[in-house]
Short mmCIF file of C-alpha atoms in Angstrom, two decimals:
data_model
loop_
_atom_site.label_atom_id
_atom_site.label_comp_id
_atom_site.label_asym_id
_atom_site.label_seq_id
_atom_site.Cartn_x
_atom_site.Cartn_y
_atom_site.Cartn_z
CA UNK A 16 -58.30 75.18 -12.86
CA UNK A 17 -55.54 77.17 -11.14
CA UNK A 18 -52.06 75.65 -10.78
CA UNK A 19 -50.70 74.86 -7.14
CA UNK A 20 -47.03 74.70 -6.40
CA UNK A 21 -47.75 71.12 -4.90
CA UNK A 22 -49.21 69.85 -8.36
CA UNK A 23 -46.64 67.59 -10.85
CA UNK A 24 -45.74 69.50 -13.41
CA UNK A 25 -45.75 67.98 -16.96
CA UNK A 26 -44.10 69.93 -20.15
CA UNK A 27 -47.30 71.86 -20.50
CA UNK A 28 -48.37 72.74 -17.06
CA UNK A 29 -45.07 74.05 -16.47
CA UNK A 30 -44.67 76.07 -19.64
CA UNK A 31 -48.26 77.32 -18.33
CA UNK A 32 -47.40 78.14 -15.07
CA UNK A 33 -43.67 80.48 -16.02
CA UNK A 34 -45.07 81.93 -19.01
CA UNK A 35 -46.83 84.89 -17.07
CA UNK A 36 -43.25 85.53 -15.60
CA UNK A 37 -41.19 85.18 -18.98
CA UNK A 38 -43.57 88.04 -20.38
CA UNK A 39 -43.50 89.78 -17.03
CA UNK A 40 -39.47 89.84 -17.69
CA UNK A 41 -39.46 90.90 -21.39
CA UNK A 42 -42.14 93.92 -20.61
CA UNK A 43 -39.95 94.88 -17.72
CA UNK A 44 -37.22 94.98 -19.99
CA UNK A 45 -38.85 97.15 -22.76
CA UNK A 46 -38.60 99.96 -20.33
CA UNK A 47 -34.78 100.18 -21.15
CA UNK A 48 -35.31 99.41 -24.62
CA UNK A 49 -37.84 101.79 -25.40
CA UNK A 50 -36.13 104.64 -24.09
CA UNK A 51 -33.23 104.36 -25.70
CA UNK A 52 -35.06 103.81 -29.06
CA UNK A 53 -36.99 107.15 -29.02
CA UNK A 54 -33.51 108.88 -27.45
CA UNK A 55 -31.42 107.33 -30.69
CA UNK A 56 -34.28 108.34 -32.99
CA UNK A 57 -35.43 112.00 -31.28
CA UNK A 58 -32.22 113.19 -29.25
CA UNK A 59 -29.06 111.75 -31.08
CA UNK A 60 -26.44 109.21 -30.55
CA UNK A 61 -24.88 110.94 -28.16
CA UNK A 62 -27.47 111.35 -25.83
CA UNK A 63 -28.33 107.45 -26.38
CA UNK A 64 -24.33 106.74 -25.60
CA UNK A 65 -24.83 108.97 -21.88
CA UNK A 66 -27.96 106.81 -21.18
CA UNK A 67 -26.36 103.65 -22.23
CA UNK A 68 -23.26 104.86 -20.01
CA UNK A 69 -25.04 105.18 -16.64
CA UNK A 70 -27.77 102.80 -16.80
CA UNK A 71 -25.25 100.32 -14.87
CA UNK A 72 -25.15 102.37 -12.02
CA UNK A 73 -29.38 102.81 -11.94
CA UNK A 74 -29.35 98.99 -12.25
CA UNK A 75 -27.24 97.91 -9.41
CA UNK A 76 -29.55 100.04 -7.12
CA UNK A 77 -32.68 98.67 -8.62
CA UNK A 78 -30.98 94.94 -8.40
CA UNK A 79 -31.27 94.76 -4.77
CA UNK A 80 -35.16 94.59 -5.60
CA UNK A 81 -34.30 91.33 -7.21
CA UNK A 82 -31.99 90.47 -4.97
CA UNK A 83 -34.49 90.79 -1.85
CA UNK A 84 -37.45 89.24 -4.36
CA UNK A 85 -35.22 86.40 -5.12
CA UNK A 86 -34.13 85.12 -1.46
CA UNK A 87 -37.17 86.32 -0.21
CA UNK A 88 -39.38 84.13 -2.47
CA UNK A 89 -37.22 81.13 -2.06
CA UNK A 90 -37.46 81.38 1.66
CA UNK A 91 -41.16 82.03 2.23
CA UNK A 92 -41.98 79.17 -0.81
CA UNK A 93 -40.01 77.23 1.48
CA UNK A 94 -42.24 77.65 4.68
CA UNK A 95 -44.96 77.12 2.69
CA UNK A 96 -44.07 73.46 1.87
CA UNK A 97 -43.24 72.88 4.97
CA UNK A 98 -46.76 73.46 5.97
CA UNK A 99 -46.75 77.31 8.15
CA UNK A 100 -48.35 79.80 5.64
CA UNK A 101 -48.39 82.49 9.25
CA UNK A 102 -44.48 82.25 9.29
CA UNK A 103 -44.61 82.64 5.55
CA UNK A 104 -46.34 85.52 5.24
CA UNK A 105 -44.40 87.26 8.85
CA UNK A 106 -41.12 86.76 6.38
CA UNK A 107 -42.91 87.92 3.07
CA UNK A 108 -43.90 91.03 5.08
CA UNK A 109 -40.35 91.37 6.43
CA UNK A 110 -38.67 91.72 2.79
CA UNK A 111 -41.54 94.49 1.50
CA UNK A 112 -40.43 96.25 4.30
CA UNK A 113 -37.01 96.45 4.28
CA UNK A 114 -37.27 96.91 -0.10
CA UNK A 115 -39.26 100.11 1.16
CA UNK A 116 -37.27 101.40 3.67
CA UNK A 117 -33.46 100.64 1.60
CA UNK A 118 -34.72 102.10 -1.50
CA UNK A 119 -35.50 105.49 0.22
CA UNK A 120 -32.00 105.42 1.39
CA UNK A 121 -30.24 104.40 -2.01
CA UNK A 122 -32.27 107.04 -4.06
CA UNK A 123 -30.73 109.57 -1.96
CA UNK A 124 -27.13 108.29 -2.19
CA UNK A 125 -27.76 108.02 -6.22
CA UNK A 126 -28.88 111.37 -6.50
CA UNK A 127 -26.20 112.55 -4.79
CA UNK A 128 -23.35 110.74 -6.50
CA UNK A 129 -24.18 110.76 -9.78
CA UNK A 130 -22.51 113.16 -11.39
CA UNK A 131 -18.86 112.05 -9.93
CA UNK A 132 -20.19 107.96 -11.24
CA UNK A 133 -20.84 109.80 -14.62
CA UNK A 134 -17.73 110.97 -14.52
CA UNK A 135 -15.91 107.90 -13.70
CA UNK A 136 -18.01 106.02 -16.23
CA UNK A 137 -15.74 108.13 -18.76
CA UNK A 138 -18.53 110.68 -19.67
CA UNK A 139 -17.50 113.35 -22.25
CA UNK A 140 -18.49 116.94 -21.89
CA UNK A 141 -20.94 116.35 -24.68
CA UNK A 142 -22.64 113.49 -22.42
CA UNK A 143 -21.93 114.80 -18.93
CA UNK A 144 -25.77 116.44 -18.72
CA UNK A 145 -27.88 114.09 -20.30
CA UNK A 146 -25.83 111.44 -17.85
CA UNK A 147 -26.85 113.65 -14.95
CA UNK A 148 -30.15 114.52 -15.80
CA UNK A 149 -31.38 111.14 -16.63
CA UNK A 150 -30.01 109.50 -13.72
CA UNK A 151 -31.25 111.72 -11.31
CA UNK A 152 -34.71 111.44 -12.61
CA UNK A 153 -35.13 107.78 -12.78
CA UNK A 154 -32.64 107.15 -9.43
CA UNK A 155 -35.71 109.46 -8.26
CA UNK A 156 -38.37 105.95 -8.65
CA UNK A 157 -35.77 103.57 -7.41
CA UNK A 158 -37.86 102.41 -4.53
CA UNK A 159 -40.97 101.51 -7.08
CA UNK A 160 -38.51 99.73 -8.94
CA UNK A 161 -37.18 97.61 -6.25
CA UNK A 162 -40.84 96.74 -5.44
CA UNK A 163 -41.40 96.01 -8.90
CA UNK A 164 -38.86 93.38 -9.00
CA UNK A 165 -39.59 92.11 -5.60
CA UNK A 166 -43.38 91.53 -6.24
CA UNK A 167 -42.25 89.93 -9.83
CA UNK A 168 -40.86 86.79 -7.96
CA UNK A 169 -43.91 86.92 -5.12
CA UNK A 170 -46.77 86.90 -7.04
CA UNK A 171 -45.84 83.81 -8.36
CA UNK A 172 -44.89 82.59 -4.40
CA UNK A 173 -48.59 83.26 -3.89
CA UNK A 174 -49.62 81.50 -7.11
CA UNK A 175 -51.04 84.36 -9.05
CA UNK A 176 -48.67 84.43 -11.52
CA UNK A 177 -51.14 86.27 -14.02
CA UNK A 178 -51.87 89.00 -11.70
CA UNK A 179 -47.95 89.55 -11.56
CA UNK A 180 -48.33 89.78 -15.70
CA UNK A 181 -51.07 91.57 -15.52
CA UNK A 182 -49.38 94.67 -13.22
CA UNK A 183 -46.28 94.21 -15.30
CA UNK A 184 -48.05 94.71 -18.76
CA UNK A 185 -49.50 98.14 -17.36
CA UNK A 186 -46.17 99.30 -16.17
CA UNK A 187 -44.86 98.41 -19.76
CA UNK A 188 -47.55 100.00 -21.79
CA UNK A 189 -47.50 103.14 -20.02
CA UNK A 190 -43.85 103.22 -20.08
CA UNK A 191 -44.08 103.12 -24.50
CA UNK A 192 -47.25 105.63 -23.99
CA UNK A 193 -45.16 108.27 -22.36
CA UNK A 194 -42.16 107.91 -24.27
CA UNK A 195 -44.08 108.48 -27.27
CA UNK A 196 -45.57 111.55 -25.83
CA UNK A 197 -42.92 112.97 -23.70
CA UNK A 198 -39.98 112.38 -25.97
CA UNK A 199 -41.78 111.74 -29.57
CA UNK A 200 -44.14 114.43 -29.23
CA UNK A 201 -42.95 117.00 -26.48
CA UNK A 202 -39.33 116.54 -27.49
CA UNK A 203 -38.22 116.27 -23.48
CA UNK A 204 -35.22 114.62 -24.56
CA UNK A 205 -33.63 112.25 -21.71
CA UNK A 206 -35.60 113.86 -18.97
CA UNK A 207 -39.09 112.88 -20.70
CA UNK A 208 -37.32 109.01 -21.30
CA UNK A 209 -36.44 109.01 -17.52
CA UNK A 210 -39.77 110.29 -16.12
CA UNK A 211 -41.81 107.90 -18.43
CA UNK A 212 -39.90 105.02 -17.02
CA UNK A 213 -40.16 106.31 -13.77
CA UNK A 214 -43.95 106.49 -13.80
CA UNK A 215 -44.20 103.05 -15.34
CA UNK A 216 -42.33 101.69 -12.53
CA UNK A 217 -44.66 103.21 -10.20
CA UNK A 218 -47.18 101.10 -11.56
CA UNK A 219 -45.57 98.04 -11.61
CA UNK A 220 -44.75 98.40 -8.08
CA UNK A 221 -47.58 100.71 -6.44
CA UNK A 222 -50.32 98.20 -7.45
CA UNK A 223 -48.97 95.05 -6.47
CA UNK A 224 -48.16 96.73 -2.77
CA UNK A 225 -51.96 98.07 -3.09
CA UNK A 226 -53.22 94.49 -3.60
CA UNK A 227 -51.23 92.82 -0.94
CA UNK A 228 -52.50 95.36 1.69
CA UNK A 229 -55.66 94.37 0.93
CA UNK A 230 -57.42 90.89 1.72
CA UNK A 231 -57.24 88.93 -0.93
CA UNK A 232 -57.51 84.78 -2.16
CA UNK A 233 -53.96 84.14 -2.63
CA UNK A 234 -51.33 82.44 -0.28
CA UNK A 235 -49.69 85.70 0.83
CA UNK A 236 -50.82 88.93 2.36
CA UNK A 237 -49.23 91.89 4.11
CA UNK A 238 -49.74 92.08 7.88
CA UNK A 239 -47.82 93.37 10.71
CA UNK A 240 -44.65 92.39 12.03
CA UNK A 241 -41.23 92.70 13.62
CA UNK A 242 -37.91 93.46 11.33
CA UNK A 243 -36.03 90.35 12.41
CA UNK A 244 -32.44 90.78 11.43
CA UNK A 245 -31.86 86.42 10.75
CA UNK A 246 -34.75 85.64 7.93
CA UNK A 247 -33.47 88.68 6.64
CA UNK A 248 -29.96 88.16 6.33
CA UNK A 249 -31.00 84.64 5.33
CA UNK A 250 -33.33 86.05 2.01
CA UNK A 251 -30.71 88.12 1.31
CA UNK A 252 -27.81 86.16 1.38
CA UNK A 253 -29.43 83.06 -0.94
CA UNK A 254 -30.90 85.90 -3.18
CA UNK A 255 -27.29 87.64 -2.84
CA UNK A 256 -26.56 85.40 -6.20
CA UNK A 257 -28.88 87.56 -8.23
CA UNK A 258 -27.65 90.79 -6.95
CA UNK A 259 -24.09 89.44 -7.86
CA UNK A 260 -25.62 88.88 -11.41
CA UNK A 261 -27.08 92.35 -11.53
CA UNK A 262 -24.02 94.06 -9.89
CA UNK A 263 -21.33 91.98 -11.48
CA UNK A 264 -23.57 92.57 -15.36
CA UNK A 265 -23.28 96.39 -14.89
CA UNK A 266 -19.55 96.11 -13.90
CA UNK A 267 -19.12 94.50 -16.92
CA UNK A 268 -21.03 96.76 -19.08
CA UNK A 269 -18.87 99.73 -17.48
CA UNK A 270 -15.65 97.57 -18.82
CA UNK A 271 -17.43 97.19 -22.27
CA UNK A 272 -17.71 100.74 -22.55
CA UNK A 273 -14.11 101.26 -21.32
CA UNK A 274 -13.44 99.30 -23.58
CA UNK A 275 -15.07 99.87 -26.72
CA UNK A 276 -14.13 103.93 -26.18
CA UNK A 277 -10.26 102.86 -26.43
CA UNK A 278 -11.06 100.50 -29.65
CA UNK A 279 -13.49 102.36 -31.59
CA UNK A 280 -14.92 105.60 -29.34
CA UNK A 281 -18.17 106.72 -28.60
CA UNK A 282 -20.02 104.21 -31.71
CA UNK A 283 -18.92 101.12 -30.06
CA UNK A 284 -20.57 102.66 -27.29
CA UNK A 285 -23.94 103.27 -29.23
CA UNK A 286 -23.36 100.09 -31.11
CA UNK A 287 -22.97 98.16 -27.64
CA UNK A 288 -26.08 99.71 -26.01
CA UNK A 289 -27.86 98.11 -28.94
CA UNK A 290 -26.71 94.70 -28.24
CA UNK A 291 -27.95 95.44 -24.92
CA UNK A 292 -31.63 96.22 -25.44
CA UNK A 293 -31.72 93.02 -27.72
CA UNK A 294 -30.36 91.30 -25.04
CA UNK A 295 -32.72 92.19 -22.21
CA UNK A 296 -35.66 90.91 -24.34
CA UNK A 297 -33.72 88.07 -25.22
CA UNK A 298 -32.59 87.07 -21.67
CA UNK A 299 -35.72 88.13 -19.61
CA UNK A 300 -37.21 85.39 -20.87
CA UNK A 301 -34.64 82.75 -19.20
CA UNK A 302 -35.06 85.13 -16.21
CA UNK A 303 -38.55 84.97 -16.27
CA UNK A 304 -38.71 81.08 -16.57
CA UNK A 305 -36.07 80.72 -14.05
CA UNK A 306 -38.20 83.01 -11.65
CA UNK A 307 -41.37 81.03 -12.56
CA UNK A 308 -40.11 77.61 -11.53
CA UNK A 309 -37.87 78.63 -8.44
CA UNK A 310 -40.56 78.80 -6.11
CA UNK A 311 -41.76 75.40 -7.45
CA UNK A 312 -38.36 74.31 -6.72
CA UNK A 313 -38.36 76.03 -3.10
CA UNK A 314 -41.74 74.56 -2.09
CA UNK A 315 -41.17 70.62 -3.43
CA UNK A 316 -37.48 71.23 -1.68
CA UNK A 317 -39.10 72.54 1.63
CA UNK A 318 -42.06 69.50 1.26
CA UNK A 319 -38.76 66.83 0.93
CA UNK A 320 -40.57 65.44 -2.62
CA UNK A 321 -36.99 64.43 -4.34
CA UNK A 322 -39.33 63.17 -7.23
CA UNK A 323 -40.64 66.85 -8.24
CA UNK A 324 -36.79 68.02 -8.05
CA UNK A 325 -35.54 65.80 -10.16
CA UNK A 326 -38.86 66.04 -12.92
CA UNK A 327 -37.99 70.21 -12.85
CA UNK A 328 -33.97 69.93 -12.93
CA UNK A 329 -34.55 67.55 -16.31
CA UNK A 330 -37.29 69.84 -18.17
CA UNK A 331 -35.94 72.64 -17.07
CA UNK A 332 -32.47 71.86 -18.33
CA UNK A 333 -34.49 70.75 -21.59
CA UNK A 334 -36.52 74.27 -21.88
CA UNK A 335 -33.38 76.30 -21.73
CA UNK A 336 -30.43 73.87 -23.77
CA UNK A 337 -33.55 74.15 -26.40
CA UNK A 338 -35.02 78.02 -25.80
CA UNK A 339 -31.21 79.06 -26.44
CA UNK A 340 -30.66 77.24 -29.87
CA UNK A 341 -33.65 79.06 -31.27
CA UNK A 342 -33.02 82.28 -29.73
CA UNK A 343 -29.34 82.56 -31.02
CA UNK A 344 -30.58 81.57 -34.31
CA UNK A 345 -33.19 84.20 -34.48
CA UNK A 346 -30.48 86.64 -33.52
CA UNK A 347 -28.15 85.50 -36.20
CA UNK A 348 -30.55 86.31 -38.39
CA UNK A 349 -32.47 89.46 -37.29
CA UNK A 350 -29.19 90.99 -36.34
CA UNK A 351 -29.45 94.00 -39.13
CA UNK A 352 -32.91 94.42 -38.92
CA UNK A 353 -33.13 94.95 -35.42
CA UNK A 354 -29.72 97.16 -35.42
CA UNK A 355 -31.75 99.12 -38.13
CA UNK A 356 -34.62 100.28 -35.72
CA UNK A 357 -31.97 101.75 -32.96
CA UNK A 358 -29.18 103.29 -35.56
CA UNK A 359 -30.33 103.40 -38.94
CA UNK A 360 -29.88 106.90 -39.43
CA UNK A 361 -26.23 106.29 -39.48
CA UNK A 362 -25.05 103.71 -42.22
CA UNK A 363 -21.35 103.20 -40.28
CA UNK A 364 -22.74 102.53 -36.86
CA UNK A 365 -25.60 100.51 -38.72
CA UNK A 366 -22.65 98.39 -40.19
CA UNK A 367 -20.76 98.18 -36.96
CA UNK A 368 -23.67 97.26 -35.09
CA UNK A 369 -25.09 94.68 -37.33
CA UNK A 370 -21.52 92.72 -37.45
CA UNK A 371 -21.43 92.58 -33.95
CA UNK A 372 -24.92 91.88 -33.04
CA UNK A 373 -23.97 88.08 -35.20
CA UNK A 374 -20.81 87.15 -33.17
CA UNK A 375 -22.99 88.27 -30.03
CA UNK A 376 -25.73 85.93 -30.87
CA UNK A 377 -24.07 82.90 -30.10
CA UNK A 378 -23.73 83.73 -26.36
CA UNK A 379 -27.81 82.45 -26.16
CA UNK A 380 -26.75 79.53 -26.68
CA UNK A 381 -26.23 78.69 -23.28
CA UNK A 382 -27.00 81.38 -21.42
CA UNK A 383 -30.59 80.20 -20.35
CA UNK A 384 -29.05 76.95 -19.13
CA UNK A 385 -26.25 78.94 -16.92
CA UNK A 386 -29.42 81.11 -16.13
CA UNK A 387 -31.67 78.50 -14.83
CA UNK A 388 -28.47 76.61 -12.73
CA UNK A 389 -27.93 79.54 -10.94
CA UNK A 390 -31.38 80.36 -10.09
CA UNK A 391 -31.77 76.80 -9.34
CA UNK A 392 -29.40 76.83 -6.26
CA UNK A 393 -31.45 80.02 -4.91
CA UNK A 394 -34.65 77.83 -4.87
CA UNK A 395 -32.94 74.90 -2.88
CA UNK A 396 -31.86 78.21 -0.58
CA UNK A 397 -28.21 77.53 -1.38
CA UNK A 398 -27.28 80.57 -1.91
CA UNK A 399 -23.66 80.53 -1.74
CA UNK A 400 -23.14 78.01 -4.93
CA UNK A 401 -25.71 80.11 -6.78
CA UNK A 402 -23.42 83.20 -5.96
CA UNK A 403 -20.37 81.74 -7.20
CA UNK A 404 -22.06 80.60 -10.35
CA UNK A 405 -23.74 84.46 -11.45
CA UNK A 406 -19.82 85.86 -9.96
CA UNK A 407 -18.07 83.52 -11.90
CA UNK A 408 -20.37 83.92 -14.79
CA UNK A 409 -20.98 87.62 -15.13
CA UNK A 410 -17.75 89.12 -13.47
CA UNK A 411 -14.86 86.76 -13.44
CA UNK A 412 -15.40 85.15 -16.90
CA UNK A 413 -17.05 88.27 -18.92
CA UNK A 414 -14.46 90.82 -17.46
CA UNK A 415 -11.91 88.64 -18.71
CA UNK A 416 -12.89 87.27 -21.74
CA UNK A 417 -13.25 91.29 -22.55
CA UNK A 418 -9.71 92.28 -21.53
CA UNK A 419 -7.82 89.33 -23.05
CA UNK A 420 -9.28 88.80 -26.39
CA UNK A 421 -9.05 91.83 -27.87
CA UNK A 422 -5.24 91.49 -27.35
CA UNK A 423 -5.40 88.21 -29.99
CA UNK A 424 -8.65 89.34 -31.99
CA UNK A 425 -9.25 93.45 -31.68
CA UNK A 426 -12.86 94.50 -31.57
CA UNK A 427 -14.09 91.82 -32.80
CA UNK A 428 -12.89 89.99 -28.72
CA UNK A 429 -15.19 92.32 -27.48
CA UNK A 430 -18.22 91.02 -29.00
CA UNK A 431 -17.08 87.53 -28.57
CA UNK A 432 -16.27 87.82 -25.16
CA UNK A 433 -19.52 86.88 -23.64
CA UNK A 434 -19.89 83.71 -25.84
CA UNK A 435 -16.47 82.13 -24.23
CA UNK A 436 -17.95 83.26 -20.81
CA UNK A 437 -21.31 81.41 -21.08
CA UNK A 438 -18.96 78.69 -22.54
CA UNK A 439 -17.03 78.39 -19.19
CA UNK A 440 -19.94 79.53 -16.74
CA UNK A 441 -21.56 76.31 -18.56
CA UNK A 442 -18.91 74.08 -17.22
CA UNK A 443 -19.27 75.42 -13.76
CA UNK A 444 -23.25 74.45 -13.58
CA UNK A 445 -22.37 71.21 -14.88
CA UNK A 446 -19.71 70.35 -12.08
CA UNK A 447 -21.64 72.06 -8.78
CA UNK A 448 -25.07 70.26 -10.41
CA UNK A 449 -22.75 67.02 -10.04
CA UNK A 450 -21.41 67.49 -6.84
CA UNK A 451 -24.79 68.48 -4.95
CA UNK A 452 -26.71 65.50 -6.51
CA UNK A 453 -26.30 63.43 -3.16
CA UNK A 454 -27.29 66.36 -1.15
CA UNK A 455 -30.73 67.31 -2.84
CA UNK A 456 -31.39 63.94 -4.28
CA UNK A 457 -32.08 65.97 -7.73
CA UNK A 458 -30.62 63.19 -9.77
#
């Protein structure tokens, strides 16, 4: 029997329900990771260092996706508990329209400007064309990636959570596919890494808009409408907290890499962009949980049932305190394995790597809880709390933590840095989650 957003959700139900999105999340985040194993392995470290270098910059673009999926979800989950699926599915139509019509417009600012962001970034001569080239390309697909990540969050709006898995999957396996044939086999280097993820993202988005044109059995379906500027600046401001997150993440990465060039040059680079494609896996799935249970959140918030917010708020915060323990233990201790896959062709950056990715690992910890508050706030469609958690989280705390300890502890406060953030980002959550219990009646 299919789950409905206005059921009570027990451990198991709701573990049922957000799994489709947690493997959604880690599938979308293989793209990254998958490219930059085959670039490592078939084109070099260097060329892995000038993808690692500008993948911030792609990101923010394609984090408005999220940021429009996000808001939009909460919003339209919203109406729907409140009983008008027509005015729900007027504003779901509103946010596939404007992530269509503001990618077009940022691929052709990124296109244009990435060869002065490369060089900002700090890209050496060596990197300066495979930072070019690879941007371009996958800057090129930026609008199939925003729909990608806005149909993520609205599949599960329109309880088809699988469906959203199922697109996802496809996107992922033909992403691995290609990069095995345009960069294993046809040696295309970064351009071959860039189109396959391109393509894949095509998939992931192009299908889902295909379905939703189409009449289908689920709560929401595309149909004409108006722009109207107020539910739109509404979804976007209450999903601004995830663009923060996504903007304020690749800031930080561009300070990591400042960083880590000064400290140790271009392997603490390489050794960095590791820790990265670890983390995405890692991560996506507190992303994808958080994304699966908003929109329960959003509907039992717009329906006034205090009961279901304060069952979800408890498990939730159960899920993630106890999903982080067992992550950063199984990071502790896969940390030279998985370092060896990405950079065992060099035994110093293998060492440098594998030392860092252990100090990193304790940053899961609470991540997924600091993850889940955030998202949390979105679903109750406060979005400026959420926003101040993911800036204080991601940008105040991380770009911080990153400048100041290596002063006291040298490299090694570089890979520490993001443990002492999710450390104080922690004690944020817990103080606004205090404050607002009168207000939503979650405790």
């Amino acid at each position: 029997m299919d789950i409905q957003l206005s059921d009570h959700f027990t451990y198991r139900k709701l573990l049922r329900f957000t799994l489709p999105s947690m493997i959604m999340m880690v599938f979308t985040s293989i793209y990254g990771v998958v490219d930059g194993f085959f670039i490592s392995n078939f084109s070099g470290k260097t060329s892995f260092a000038a993808i690692n270098l500008v993948m911030p910059f792609v990101m923010i673009l394609g984090g408005m996706g999220f940021m429009i999926g996000t808001g939009g979800t909460a919003l339209v989950s919203k109406v729907l508990g409140e009983g008008n699926p027509k005015r729900a599915n007027r504003y779901f139509s509103m946010m596939v329209y404007l992530t269509i019509l503001l990618g077009a417009v940022l691929s052709a600012v990124g296109i244009v400007f990435i060869r002065p962001v490369s060089l900002f970034f700090g890209a050496t001569e060596e990197m300066l064309g495979d930072c070019i080239l690879y941007g371009r390309i996958t800057i090129a697909f930026t609008t199939a990636f925003m729909l990608q990540n806005v149909f993520q969050s609205f599949f599960i709006a329109a309880e088809k959570p699988k469906l959203g898995l199922l697109a996802t999957v496809a996107a992922g396996l033909t992403n691995m596919v290609l990069d095995a044939v345009f960069v294993g086999l046809f040696r295309w280097g970064v351009a071959g890494a860039a189109l396959a993820t391109g393509v894949s993202q095509c998939v992931g988005g192009i299908f889902p808009l295909a379905y939703f044109i189409r009449p289908n059995d689920s709560l929401l379906q595309l149909t004409r409408t108006k722009l109207q500027i107020k539910p739109m600046l509404r979804a976007c401001g209450n999903g601004s907290s995830e663009l923060m997150s996504n903007v304020a993440s690749s800031v930080v990465s561009i300070i990591y890499n400042f960083q880590l060039m000064k400290y140790v040059g271009e392997n603490g680079v390489s050794a960095y962009g590791v820790l990265m494609y670890v983390q995405f896996i890692f991560i996506a799935i507190f992303i994808g949980y958080s994304i699966g249970s908003a929109p329960i959140v959003s509907y039992h918030f717009g329906a006034e049932n205090h009961g279901e917010l304060k069952n979800m708020l408890k498990k939730s915060s159960l899920l993630t305190g106890g999903s982080g323990v067992l992550l950063s233990a199984l990071a502790f201790a896969l940390a030279e394995p998985l370092s060896q896959i990405f950079v065992g062709y060099d035994a110093e950056l293998l060492a440098l790597t594998s030392h860092a990715f252990r100090l990193f690992s304790f940053s899961f910890f609470l991540a997924g809880f600091n993850i889940f508050a955030s998202s949390f706030f979105t679903a109750l469609n406060n979005g400026v709390v959420s926003a101040f958690i993911s800036f204080l989280r991601t940008l105040v705390f991380q770009t911080s933590s990153v400048l100041i300890l290596p002063i006291f502890l040298g490299l090694d406060g570089i890979w520490w840095a993001i443990t002492v953030a999710e450390a104080l980002a922690c004690v944020v959550s817990l103080i606004f989650l205090f404050v607002k219990r009168t207000e939503y009646q979650y405790l």
